[in-house]
Amino acid sequence: MGHSRPTLADVAGAAGVSVSTASLAFSGAGPIAAATRERVHAAASELGYSGPNPLGRSLRSGRSGIAAVVIGDQLRRSFRDPVSVQVLDGLVSTLGQMGLGVLLVPGMPATEGTTGVDPLLETAPMDVAVLIWGSREDDPALLSLQRRGVPVVIGEGPAVEGVPVVGIQDRRGSEELVRHLADLGHERIAVVSLPFGGPRRCAVVSPERMTELRWTPTKHRLEGFQDAGVVPTMVVEAAASLVEEGQAAGRLLLDVEDPPTAVVAQSDLLAAGVLLAARDLGMRVPQDVSVAGFDGIDLPWLAPDVLTTVAQPLAAKGEALGQTVAALLAGEQPEPALLPVTLRTGTTTGPPRT
Amino acid sequence: MGHSRPTLADVAGAAGVSVSTASLAFSGAGPIAAATRERVHAAASELGYSGPNPLGRSLRSGRSGIAAVVIGDQLRRSFRDPVSVQVLDGLVSTLGQMGLGVLLVPGMPATEGTTGVDPLLETAPMDVAVLIWGSREDDPALLSLQRRGVPVVIGEGPAVEGVPVVGIQDRRGSEELVRHLADLGHERIAVVSLPFGGPRRCAVVSPERMTELRWTPTKHRLEGFQDAGVVPTMVVEAAASLVEEGQAAGRLLLDVEDPPTAVVAQSDLLAAGVLLAARDLGMRVPQDVSVAGFDGIDLPWLAPDVLTTVAQPLAAKGEALGQTVAALLAGEQPEPALLPVTLRTGTTTGPPRT
DNA sequence: GTCCGGGTTCGAATCGTTTCGAGGCGTCGC
DNA sequence: GCGACGCCTCGAAACGATTCGAACCCGGAC
């Protein structure tokens, strides 16, 4: 046994018991005399044995205790968004309480230009995977995981046969928000949308581009307009949910002859960017233009303004994802979850200028 | 073999070769006839076998392919800081290229009031662990890992015997920044510091509290003042590196009889909060008060102001951590790394009012 | 014809743990 | 006093793969 780390067999030998008994002393499963357990633990600390090797345990039990969280895109981009972070936070703590660790896996290969999926997705140990956001029907990551036989949970994504989804009432929330603006008297409402999927860009959306819309939350939040019976005067697609992008999009929308009287951004960060753009252009909010967001995150630097937005329960979403994972591991077929949202009116929306 | 997933043995049987040959066909190690490999792969796709089971492979090789990243505190808090996120991003992609997955592990137990460390730290499979920030000499996580025999890399932490550290020139950067302010003529310079370690609070630091300073970057950035020959008129400790905290600290510092003419915040987020506090109090920057930060992150909503700050190479830090991990796994004894920083003067610092 | 060697393939051992059924021993009940 | 029953402990068989040395087959050389 040389100088390598001691194994359960070493401990058993030192304690004068069989390997199976030593295992029992650690796992606690099955009956074992207190004295024996004591003796085994003593031998263990004597030898510097720090508990059963997870690798051996995993092989035997067939479980790794690891849940992979697949990040749709670049980590940097994803994590700059507080929405993602708060969901991830809820997920990590929920899974942690179940004894599951979270393995971060990029959804796309690290080296640009490569097709296929990140090798980790194909080779890393995992009992279950969560596509936390940004998944699509034809997601190569999804296909790869299904081929491996790994159970999958999708957050904020499309309905896929046999894959449980956890989402929020994007559509209804958006509808409420649009109605709020319509009730205030707005007739010219523009949209700054989240990415459509596919190549990222910050640009006015053409009718053709509209047909390429793949990303589910973007789609649902747009559909809220239909439900409210309002047609946006213009849609600008942002390359990511970031303040800078919102600012660029805001310039595109507001720096024109006849700007809209209200702008609905599909995320709070984008809305914040639009506010900055309005400020840059010397427009007052909400007198010259109303601005609304989506998500309900804290934006302390917006004070004294308060953003009108649709608040979603972010920590609860992470928790719901965790519960779904638990159900999946227990062999159940979890129902899709659709969490409620609430309209939160702030100071950035008001009646249009007459 | 019923309905469970096929194993290498099944594939070998179907292909009419031995298990060892089948293994060779997948791993690519060792000589194998092209025709044989072909046949094995055909049998594999026939049976729906998607590559060797990572659990079995791990047990045999003794490697899990997993690097644990220990988050010092609550995930939420950590990830709201772009600094952490950018480092993590660099780390994940560097490790990913080496085929290592990143397992997120909370440094403290999820349930409040519990002592000890998160159970994941003790039981999860890992080849190496990175204490990415916020580590201390007596860190229970560190001790636990050392007992398990897991090699550890510390980011931004104290020098611990036998544990490689990756940090930045906190002290020198801070010194340069303070000299910059002194050169401008400032004599009354206050500090908003990062947490000291231990109980978190936002309060003026008393002499006793000063002796409890444990967190390394906080300490080094304060030492920069000594090197520049300047004694801060006041130090306020923030509970976390967040805008809200900086704002609260800023009020504490600026809303007094005779406020300092310059405030050095130990992070850009804190500095941004101080700027907000100054604005709330009707103070002009830099005419009434100069404000400087540390880190060099993007703060688009600060525009048109540009924060004077000490920029650190965040992605490079993540990369350096990754390289250190690689060296450690290769059995080397990596040297501690100290990455360079650069003073970046913006529009938020200027001469004091005369 | 025999021997040699390169190129492939195979068997068997091994990684460290869990689990299952069997067995040992002491005690209790009749 | 004997049988039955509990409580513990043990041995052995997985779990799924890698790896090392041995065995094998074939062609070429002497």
XYZ file of C-alpha atoms in Angstrom, chain B:
354
model
C -28.183 -7.131 -19.422
C -31.920 -6.492 -19.592
C -32.938 -2.984 -20.491
C -30.121 -1.113 -18.792
C -27.617 0.862 -20.784
C -25.074 -1.175 -22.738
C -21.545 -1.491 -21.413
C -18.252 -1.853 -23.142
C -18.582 -5.603 -22.683
C -21.843 -5.632 -24.620
C -20.272 -3.680 -27.441
C -17.265 -5.971 -27.482
C -19.539 -8.993 -27.619
C -21.557 -7.568 -30.480
C -18.426 -6.678 -32.407
C -16.845 -10.035 -31.759
C -13.764 -8.670 -30.029
C -12.488 -8.696 -26.474
C -13.293 -5.974 -23.987
C -9.743 -4.737 -24.015
C -9.795 -4.301 -27.754
C -13.063 -2.444 -27.575
C -11.549 -0.154 -24.991
C -8.654 0.524 -27.326
C -11.081 1.374 -30.096
C -12.497 4.180 -27.999
C -9.511 5.493 -26.112
C -7.186 5.460 -29.100
C -4.292 4.503 -26.839
C -2.342 1.584 -28.186
C -2.262 0.062 -31.674
C -5.453 -1.103 -33.296
C -6.383 -2.036 -36.866
C -8.583 0.500 -38.582
C -11.024 -2.201 -39.613
C -11.423 -3.383 -36.027
C -12.013 0.098 -34.706
C -14.595 0.566 -37.411
C -16.369 -2.607 -36.440
C -16.434 -1.680 -32.773
C -17.836 1.727 -33.485
C -20.482 0.233 -35.694
C -21.512 -2.166 -32.963
C -21.544 0.729 -30.503
C -23.916 2.871 -32.510
C -25.987 -0.219 -33.187
C -26.457 -0.742 -29.461
C -26.800 2.939 -28.647
C -23.573 2.940 -26.673
C -22.372 6.498 -26.272
C -18.800 6.106 -25.130
C -17.179 4.736 -22.016
C -18.936 5.358 -18.729
C -17.026 8.138 -16.984
C -17.529 6.507 -13.588
C -15.729 3.322 -14.534
C -13.034 5.246 -16.281
C -12.525 7.483 -13.284
C -12.226 4.659 -10.841
C -9.597 2.949 -12.915
C -7.591 6.034 -13.744
C -7.989 7.599 -10.316
C -8.945 10.864 -11.953
C -12.374 12.396 -12.070
C -11.625 15.211 -14.482
C -13.249 17.602 -12.062
C -11.859 20.761 -10.524
C -13.860 22.108 -7.615
C -14.207 25.854 -7.386
C -14.990 26.848 -3.858
C -17.117 29.948 -3.575
C -16.151 31.724 -0.412
C -19.583 32.849 0.515
C -23.085 32.946 -0.814
C -23.201 32.391 -4.506
C -25.587 35.273 -5.000
C -23.281 37.731 -3.381
C -20.201 36.438 -5.123
C -21.704 36.405 -8.561
C -23.176 39.841 -8.386
C -19.611 41.021 -8.538
C -18.394 41.195 -12.139
C -14.851 40.730 -10.891
C -15.596 37.253 -9.638
C -17.527 36.390 -12.733
C -14.794 37.403 -15.118
C -12.193 35.450 -13.197
C -14.455 32.451 -13.116
C -15.037 32.789 -16.814
C -11.319 32.716 -17.558
C -10.908 29.780 -15.226
C -13.715 27.733 -16.709
C -12.508 28.160 -20.243
C -8.884 27.427 -19.380
C -9.816 24.333 -17.426
C -12.293 23.335 -20.113
C -9.526 23.263 -22.679
C -7.658 20.860 -20.438
C -10.726 18.673 -20.284
C -11.504 19.594 -16.706
C -15.010 20.366 -15.569
C -15.740 22.947 -12.918
C -17.777 21.899 -9.916
C -19.277 24.764 -7.950
C -18.992 24.167 -4.222
C -20.198 26.532 -1.518
C -17.465 27.249 0.994
C -19.894 27.293 3.863
C -22.732 24.922 4.679
C -26.003 25.874 3.020
C -28.012 25.750 6.221
C -27.313 28.699 8.457
C -25.936 28.126 11.905
C -24.200 24.904 11.019
C -20.534 24.794 11.699
C -18.012 23.003 9.551
C -17.969 22.917 5.791
C -20.401 22.054 3.069
C -20.739 18.267 2.813
C -20.008 18.448 -0.894
C -16.513 19.567 -0.101
C -15.954 16.345 1.815
C -17.647 13.918 -0.532
C -17.668 15.218 -4.076
C -15.173 13.792 -6.531
C -12.421 16.250 -7.456
C -8.839 16.123 -8.653
C -8.030 19.599 -7.436
C -9.756 22.516 -5.766
C -9.547 26.251 -6.323
C -10.374 28.584 -3.465
C -11.133 31.329 -5.868
C -11.276 34.199 -3.413
C -12.017 35.035 0.157
C -9.831 32.356 1.675
C -8.062 32.772 4.992
C -5.305 30.899 6.771
C -7.714 29.121 9.069
C -10.261 28.485 6.341
C -12.133 25.317 7.315
C -12.576 24.515 3.650
C -8.823 24.600 3.160
C -8.208 22.322 6.112
C -10.850 19.878 4.981
C -9.365 19.692 1.506
C -5.877 19.190 2.820
C -7.083 16.366 5.016
C -8.646 14.758 1.977
C -5.365 15.125 0.172
C -6.839 17.290 -2.569
C -4.304 19.696 -4.104
C -5.436 23.280 -3.640
C -4.875 26.561 -5.445
C -5.710 29.812 -3.718
C -6.782 32.931 -5.545
C -6.231 36.280 -3.883
C -5.507 34.803 -0.522
C -2.902 34.478 2.167
C 0.333 32.587 1.636
C -0.144 29.114 3.056
C 2.654 26.586 3.305
C 2.668 24.358 0.254
C -0.338 25.968 -1.414
C 0.243 27.958 -4.603
C -1.356 31.387 -4.702
C -2.424 33.512 -7.648
C -2.888 37.166 -6.895
C -2.394 40.639 -8.244
C -0.237 43.547 -7.196
C -2.872 44.880 -4.840
C -0.399 46.745 -2.756
C 1.520 48.396 -5.520
C -1.635 49.363 -7.397
C -3.111 50.932 -4.328
C 0.117 52.813 -3.690
C 0.128 54.249 -7.211
C -3.458 55.324 -6.866
C -2.851 57.068 -3.566
C 0.227 58.809 -4.966
C -1.895 60.008 -7.863
C -4.312 61.614 -5.412
C -1.530 63.016 -3.256
C 0.101 64.500 -6.328
C -3.182 66.214 -7.156
C -2.956 67.849 -3.746
C -5.300 65.745 -1.666
C -4.523 65.547 2.018
C -7.767 64.265 3.413
C -8.331 60.875 1.791
C -10.894 58.411 3.090
C -11.259 54.728 2.272
C -14.205 52.473 1.600
C -12.749 49.047 2.146
C -13.801 45.573 1.137
C -14.970 43.291 3.952
C -12.460 42.530 6.667
C -13.505 38.923 7.080
C -15.675 37.642 9.888
C -19.052 39.247 10.498
C -20.082 41.492 7.655
C -21.082 45.044 8.381
C -21.092 48.474 6.863
C -19.554 50.754 9.433
C -16.701 53.048 10.303
C -13.681 50.970 11.233
C -12.498 51.390 14.798
C -8.926 50.713 15.902
C -9.996 47.406 17.475
C -11.760 46.306 14.352
C -8.595 47.122 12.423
C -6.816 44.378 14.321
C -9.376 41.856 13.121
C -8.548 42.451 9.467
C -8.199 39.026 7.876
C -9.046 39.263 4.243
C -5.912 39.527 2.172
C -6.857 41.895 -0.674
C -8.406 44.314 1.792
C -5.230 44.300 3.808
C -2.870 44.708 0.867
C -4.882 47.541 -0.618
C -4.748 49.329 2.705
C -1.018 48.778 2.954
C -0.644 50.704 -0.281
C -1.445 53.818 1.752
C 1.514 53.226 4.025
C 3.774 52.740 1.034
C 2.585 56.060 -0.350
C 3.136 57.690 3.006
C -0.490 58.649 3.467
C -2.731 57.965 6.436
C -6.431 57.719 5.570
C -8.585 60.108 7.503
C -11.199 57.451 7.900
C -11.910 53.873 6.863
C -15.403 52.537 6.298
C -15.791 48.811 5.884
C -18.395 47.626 3.402
C -20.336 44.410 3.930
C -19.771 43.327 0.341
C -18.481 44.618 -2.956
C -21.795 45.998 -4.160
C -23.065 49.346 -5.362
C -25.600 49.601 -2.530
C -22.874 49.050 0.017
C -20.682 51.679 -1.557
C -23.570 54.077 -1.478
C -24.217 53.471 2.211
C -20.521 53.798 2.976
C -20.341 56.958 0.904
C -23.128 58.540 2.923
C -21.275 57.647 6.102
C -18.148 59.342 4.800
C -19.500 62.353 2.953
C -22.532 63.418 4.945
C -20.462 65.040 7.716
C -19.175 68.447 8.786
C -15.865 68.298 7.105
C -15.824 65.569 4.458
C -12.648 64.230 2.875
C -11.591 65.681 -0.454
C -11.045 62.225 -1.951
C -12.457 58.767 -1.424
C -10.619 55.614 -2.422
C -12.911 52.642 -2.737
C -11.366 49.195 -2.819
C -13.535 48.097 -5.695
C -15.202 49.732 -8.669
C -18.664 48.732 -7.519
C -18.065 50.385 -4.184
C -16.710 53.449 -5.970
C -19.832 53.599 -8.093
C -21.892 53.564 -4.914
C -19.817 56.414 -3.521
C -20.462 58.389 -6.695
C -24.194 57.857 -6.204
C -23.940 58.982 -2.597
C -22.070 62.108 -3.666
C -24.726 62.838 -6.245
C -27.467 62.337 -3.658
C -25.717 64.839 -1.424
C -25.413 67.354 -4.236
C -21.650 67.103 -4.404
C -19.922 67.474 -7.745
C -17.246 65.013 -8.810
C -14.353 65.695 -8.946
C -14.783 69.363 -7.986
C -16.178 68.701 -4.504
C -14.816 65.225 -4.021
C -12.591 62.885 -6.006
C -13.548 59.232 -6.192
C -11.397 56.304 -7.261
C -11.971 52.568 -7.480
C -10.124 49.335 -8.021
C -10.520 46.518 -10.565
C -11.143 48.201 -13.886
C -14.505 46.720 -14.785
C -16.950 48.166 -17.290
C -19.580 50.432 -15.803
C -21.515 51.657 -18.833
C -24.122 53.525 -16.825
C -21.483 55.770 -15.313
C -21.057 57.534 -18.633
C -20.134 60.234 -19.389
C -17.992 59.918 -16.279
C -15.006 57.610 -16.391
C -13.910 56.137 -13.111
C -10.303 56.516 -12.048
C -9.254 53.049 -11.052
C -6.556 50.439 -10.845
C -7.187 47.898 -13.576
C -6.354 44.283 -12.988
C -6.195 41.606 -15.686
C -9.265 39.608 -14.751
C -9.392 37.045 -17.525
C -5.643 36.576 -17.160
C -6.138 35.873 -13.492
C -8.562 33.093 -14.313
C -6.125 31.779 -16.851
C -3.248 31.896 -14.388
C -5.339 29.962 -11.908
C -6.001 27.399 -14.620
C -2.312 27.116 -15.458
C -1.486 26.648 -11.821
C -4.055 23.896 -11.584
C -2.490 22.224 -14.603
C 0.960 22.405 -13.072
C -0.326 20.985 -9.833
C -1.940 18.056 -11.605
C 1.284 17.453 -13.483
C 2.944 17.004 -10.122
C 4.911 20.216 -10.192
C 5.233 22.761 -7.420
C 3.959 25.929 -9.100
C 5.421 29.280 -8.199
C 3.045 31.854 -6.739
C 1.875 34.269 -9.431
C 1.464 38.003 -8.927
C -0.210 39.673 -11.872
C 0.474 43.296 -12.793
C -2.018 46.123 -12.414
C -2.200 49.521 -14.103
C -3.459 52.855 -12.910
C -6.147 54.230 -15.190
C -7.003 57.843 -14.562
C -10.484 58.924 -15.529
C -12.661 61.933 -14.923
C -13.640 61.230 -11.337
C -10.427 62.474 -9.805
C -9.034 65.980 -9.881
C -7.424 68.595 -7.686
C -9.214 69.326 -4.387
C -11.203 72.493 -3.960
C -8.930 75.175 -2.645
